[in-house]
GROMACS .gro file of C-alpha atoms in nm:
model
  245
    1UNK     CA    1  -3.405 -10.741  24.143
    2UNK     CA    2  -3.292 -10.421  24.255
    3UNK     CA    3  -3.553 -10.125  24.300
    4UNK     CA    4  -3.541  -9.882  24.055
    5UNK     CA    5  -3.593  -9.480  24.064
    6UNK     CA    6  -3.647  -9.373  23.661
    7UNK     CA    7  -3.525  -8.989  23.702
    8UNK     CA    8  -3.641  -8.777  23.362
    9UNK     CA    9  -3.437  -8.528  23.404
   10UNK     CA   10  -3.471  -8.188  23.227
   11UNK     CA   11  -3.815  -8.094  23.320
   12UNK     CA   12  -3.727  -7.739  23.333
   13UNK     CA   13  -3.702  -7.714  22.934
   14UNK     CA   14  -4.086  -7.876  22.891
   15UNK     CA   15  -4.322  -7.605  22.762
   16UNK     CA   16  -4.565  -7.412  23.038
   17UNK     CA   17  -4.865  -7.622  22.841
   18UNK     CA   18  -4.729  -7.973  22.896
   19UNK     CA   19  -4.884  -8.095  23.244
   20UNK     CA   20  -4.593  -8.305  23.433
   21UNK     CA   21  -4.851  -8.604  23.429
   22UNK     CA   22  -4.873  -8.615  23.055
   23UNK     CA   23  -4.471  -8.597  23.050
   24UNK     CA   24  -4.478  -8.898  23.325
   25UNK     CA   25  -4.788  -9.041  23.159
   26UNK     CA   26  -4.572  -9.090  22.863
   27UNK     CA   27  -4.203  -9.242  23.086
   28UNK     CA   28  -4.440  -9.504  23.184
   29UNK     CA   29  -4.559  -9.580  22.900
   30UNK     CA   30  -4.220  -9.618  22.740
   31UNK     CA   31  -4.080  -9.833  23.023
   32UNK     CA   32  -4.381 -10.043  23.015
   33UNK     CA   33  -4.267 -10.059  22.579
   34UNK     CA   34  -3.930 -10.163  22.719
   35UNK     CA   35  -4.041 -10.407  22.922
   36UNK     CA   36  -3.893 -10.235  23.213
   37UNK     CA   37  -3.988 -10.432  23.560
   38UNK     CA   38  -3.766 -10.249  23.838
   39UNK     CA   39  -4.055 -10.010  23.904
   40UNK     CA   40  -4.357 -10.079  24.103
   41UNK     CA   41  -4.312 -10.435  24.166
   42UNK     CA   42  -3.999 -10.369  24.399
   43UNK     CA   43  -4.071 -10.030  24.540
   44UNK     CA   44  -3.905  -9.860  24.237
   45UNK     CA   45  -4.073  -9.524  24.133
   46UNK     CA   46  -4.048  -9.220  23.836
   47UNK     CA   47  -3.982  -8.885  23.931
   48UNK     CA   48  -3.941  -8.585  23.736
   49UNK     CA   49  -3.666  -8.373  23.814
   50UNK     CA   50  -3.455  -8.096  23.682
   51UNK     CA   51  -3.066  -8.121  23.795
   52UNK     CA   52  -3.068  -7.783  23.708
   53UNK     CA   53  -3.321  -7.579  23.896
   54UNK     CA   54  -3.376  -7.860  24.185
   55UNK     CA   55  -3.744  -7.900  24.110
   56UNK     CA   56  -3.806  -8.266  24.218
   57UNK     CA   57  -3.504  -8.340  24.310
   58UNK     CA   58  -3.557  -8.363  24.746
   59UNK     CA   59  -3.874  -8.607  24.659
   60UNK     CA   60  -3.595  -8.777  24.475
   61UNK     CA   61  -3.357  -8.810  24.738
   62UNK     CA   62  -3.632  -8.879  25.006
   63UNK     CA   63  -3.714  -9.174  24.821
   64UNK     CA   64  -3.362  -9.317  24.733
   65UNK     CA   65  -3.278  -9.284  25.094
   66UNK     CA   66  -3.569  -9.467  25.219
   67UNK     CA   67  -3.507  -9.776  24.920
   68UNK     CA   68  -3.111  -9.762  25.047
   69UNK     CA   69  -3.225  -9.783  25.438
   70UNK     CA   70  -3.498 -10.005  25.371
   71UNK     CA   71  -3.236 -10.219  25.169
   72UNK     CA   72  -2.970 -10.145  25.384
   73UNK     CA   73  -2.741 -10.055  25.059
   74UNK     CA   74  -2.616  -9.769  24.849
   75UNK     CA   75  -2.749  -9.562  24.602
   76UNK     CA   76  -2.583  -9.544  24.237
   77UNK     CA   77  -2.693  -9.291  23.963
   78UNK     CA   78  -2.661  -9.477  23.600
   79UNK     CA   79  -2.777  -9.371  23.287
   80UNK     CA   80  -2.667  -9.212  22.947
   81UNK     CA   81  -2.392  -9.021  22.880
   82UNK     CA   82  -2.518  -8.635  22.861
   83UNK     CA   83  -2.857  -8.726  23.068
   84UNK     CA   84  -2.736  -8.497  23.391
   85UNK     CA   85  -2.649  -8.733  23.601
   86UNK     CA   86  -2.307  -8.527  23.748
   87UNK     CA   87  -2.579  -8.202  23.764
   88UNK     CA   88  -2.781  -8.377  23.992
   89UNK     CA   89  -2.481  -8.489  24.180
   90UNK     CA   90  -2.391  -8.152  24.206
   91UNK     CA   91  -2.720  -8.023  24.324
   92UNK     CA   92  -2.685  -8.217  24.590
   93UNK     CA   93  -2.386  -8.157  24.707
   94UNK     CA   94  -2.468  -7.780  24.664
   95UNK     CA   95  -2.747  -7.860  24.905
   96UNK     CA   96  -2.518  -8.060  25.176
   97UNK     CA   97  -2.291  -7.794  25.191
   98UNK     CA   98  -2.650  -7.642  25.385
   99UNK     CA   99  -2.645  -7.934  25.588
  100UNK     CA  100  -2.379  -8.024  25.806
  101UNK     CA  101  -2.491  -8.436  25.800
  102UNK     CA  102  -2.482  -8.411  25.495
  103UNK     CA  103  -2.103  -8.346  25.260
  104UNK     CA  104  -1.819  -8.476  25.072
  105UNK     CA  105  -1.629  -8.783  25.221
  106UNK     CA  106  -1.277  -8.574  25.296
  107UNK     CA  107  -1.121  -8.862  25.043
  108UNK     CA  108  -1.324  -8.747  24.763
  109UNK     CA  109  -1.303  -8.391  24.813
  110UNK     CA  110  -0.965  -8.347  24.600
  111UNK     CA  111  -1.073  -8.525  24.301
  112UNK     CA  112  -1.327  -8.293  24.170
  113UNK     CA  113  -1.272  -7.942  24.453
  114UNK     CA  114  -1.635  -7.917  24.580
  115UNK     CA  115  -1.838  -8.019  24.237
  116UNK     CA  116  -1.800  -8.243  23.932
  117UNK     CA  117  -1.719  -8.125  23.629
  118UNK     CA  118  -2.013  -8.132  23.375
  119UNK     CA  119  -1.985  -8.119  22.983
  120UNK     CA  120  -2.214  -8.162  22.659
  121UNK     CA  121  -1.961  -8.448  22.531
  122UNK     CA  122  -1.979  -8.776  22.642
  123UNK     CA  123  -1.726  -8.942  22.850
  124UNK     CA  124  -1.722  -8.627  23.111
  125UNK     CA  125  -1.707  -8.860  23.362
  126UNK     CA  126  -1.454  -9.147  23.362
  127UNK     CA  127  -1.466  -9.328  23.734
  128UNK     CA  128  -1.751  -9.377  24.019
  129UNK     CA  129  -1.712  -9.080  24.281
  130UNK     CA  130  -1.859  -9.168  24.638
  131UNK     CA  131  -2.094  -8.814  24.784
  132UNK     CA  132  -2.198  -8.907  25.138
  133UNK     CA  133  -2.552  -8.838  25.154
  134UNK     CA  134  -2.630  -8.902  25.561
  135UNK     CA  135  -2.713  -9.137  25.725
  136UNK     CA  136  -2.377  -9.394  25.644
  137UNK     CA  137  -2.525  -9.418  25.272
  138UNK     CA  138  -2.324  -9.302  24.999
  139UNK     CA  139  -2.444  -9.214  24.652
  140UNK     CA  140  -2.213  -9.309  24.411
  141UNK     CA  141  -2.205  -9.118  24.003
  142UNK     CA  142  -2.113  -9.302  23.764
  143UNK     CA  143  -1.966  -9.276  23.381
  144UNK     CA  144  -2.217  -9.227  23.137
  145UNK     CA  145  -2.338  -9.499  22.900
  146UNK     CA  146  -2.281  -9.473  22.534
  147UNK     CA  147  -2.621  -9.597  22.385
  148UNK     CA  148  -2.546  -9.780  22.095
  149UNK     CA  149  -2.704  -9.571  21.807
  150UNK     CA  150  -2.710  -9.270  21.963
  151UNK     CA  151  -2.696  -9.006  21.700
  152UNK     CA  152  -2.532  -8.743  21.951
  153UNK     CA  153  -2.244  -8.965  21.974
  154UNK     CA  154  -2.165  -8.863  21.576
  155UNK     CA  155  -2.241  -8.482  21.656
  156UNK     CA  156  -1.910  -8.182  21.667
  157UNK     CA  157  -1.933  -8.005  22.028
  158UNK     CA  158  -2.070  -7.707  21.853
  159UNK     CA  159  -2.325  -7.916  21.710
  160UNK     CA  160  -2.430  -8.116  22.068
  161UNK     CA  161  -2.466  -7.773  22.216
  162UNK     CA  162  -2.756  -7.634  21.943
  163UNK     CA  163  -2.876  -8.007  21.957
  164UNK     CA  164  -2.899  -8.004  22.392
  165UNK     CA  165  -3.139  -7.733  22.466
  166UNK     CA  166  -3.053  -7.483  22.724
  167UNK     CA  167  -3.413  -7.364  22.790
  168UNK     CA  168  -3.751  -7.442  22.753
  169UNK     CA  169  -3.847  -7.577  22.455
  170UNK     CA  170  -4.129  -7.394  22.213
  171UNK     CA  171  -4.315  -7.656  22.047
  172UNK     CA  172  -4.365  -7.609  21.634
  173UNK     CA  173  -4.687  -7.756  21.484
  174UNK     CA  174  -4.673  -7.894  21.100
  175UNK     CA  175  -5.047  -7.959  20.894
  176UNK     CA  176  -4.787  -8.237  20.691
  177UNK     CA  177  -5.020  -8.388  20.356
  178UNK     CA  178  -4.931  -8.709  20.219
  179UNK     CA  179  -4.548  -8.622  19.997
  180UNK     CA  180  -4.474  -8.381  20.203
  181UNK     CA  181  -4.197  -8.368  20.489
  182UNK     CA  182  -4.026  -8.204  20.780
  183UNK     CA  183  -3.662  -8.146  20.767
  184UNK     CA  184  -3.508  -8.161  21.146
  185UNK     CA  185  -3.219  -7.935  21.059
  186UNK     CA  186  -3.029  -8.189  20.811
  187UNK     CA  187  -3.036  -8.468  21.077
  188UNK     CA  188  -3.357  -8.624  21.045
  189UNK     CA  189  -3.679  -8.586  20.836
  190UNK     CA  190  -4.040  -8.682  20.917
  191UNK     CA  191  -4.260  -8.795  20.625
  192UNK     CA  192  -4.594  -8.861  20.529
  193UNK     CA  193  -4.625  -9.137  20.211
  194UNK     CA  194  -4.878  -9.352  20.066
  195UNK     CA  195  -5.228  -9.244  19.976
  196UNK     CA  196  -5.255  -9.107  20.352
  197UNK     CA  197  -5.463  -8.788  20.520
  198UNK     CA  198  -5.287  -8.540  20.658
  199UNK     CA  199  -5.148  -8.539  21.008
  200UNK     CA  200  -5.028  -8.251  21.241
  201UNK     CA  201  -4.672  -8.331  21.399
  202UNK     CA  202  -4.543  -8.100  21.731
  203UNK     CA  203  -4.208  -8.106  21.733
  204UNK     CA  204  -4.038  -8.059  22.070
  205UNK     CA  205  -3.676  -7.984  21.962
  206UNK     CA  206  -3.424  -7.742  22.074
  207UNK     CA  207  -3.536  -7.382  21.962
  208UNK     CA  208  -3.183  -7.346  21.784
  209UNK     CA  209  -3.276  -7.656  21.529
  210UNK     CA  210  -3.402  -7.478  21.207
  211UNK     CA  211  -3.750  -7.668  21.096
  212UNK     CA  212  -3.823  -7.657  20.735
  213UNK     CA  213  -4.132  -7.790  20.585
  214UNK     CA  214  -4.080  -7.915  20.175
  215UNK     CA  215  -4.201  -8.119  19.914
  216UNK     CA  216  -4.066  -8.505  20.021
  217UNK     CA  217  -3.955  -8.481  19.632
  218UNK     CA  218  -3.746  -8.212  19.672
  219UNK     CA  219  -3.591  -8.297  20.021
  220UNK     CA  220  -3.282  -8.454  19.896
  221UNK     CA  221  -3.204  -8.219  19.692
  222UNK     CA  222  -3.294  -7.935  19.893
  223UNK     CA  223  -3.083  -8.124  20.183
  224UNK     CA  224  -2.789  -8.123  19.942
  225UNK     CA  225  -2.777  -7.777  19.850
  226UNK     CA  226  -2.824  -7.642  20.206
  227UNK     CA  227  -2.734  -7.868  20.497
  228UNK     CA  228  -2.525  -7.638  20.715
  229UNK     CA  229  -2.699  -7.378  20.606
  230UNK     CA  230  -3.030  -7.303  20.556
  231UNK     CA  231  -3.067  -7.608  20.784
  232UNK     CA  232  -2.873  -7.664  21.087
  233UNK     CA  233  -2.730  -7.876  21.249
  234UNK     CA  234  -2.521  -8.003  21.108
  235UNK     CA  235  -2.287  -7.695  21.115
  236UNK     CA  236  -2.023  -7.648  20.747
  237UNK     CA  237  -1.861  -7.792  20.615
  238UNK     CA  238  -2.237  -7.928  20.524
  239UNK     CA  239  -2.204  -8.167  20.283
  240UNK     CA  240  -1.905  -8.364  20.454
  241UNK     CA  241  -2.064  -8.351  20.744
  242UNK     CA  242  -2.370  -8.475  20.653
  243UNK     CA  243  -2.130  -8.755  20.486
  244UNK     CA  244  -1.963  -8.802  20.763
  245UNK     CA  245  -2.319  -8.872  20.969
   0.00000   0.00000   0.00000
């Protein structure tokens, strides 16, 4: 029954040509899939932010206030492991330190010296950590979830970083026939079977993830003889790895 605020984080790495409405066009859509209820109907709301530039992020806070006063409650900042969620707490607290109402309770201060520490691997963050954020409300981050089937969870650190893009994202366009595939690196493939047209696929990847278009006849094979390789991630040893996965 609680209110909601869906933050999609990360807007920072969407290419110049994707409109913010199409990319929050589509998070409603996919909570409305879900069957996700804690929105509208009880003053919830999506924003698009980026913990890492700021973009968004006051609109944010205006609006988590107002729910907490309106409420009378807390705020608490839940979601997956490696979705930003100690970033934004950071950005915030990088934007108290600007405003005297608004800064670390002295308790807190000593556990993480000013900021919290951040990471590409899950589990960064292993208790809830109370950031005063005015007002007698208190905004508290919390561990990360561990979705179950989440293939990052399987992933080396080197591999999470080529697989967590660091900037924005250029968007590769495939003309895929019917037998014929996209490798994703050697972690996923998209394929087009039956007696079907052909269909363009935009892949919006991390720049580092090598894209190679093949014959869906050939892909194991080709998968086999070059995973950590030609394709990438996953890094060698290939073929244990992509064992291992």
């Amino acid at each position: 029954d609680n209110p909601v605020i869906l933050a999609a984080n990360k807007i920072d790495l969407l290419p110049p040509q994707m409109g913010k409405q199409r990319a929050e066009n589509w998070v409603r859509r996919e909570l409305d899939y879900m069957g996700v209820k804690s929105l509208a109907n009880v003053g919830g709301a999506v924003r698009l932010i980026s913990c890492k530039t700021g973009a968004g992020v006051d609109d944010m806070l205006d609006k988590a206030r107002s729910l907490a006063d309106e409420m009378d409650c807390d705020v608490y900042v839940v979601g997956a492991a490696n979705a930003g969620k100690s970033t934004l707490i950071n950005k915030i607290l990088a934007r108290g330190e600007e405003k005297p109402d608004r800064k670390i309770r002295a308790g807190n201060r000593n556990a993480f010296k000013g900021a919290l520490t951040t990471s590409p691997l899950p589990g960064t963050t292993l208790k809830f950590i109370k950031v005063d954020i005015g007002d007698g409300r208190s905004m508290y981050d919390t561990p990360g979830l561990l979705v179950p089937g989440t293939f990052t969870q399987l992933l080396t650190p080197d591999e999470l970083k080529t697989v967590c893009p660091k900037k924005p994202v250029e968007p590769v366009t495939f003309r895929v026939e019917a037998g014929k595939c996209v490798l994703v690196g050697g972690l996923a493939r998209i394929e087009v079977i039956g007696d079907s047209k052909p269909f363009m696929f935009t892949f919006f990847v991390a720049n580092e993830i090598k894209l190679h278009p093949t014959s869906a006849y050939k892909a194991d094979e080709f998968i086999e003889k070059h995973a950590g390789t030609m394709l990438t991630p996953p890094f060698e040893p290939g073929q244990q790895r992509m064992a291992e996965l």
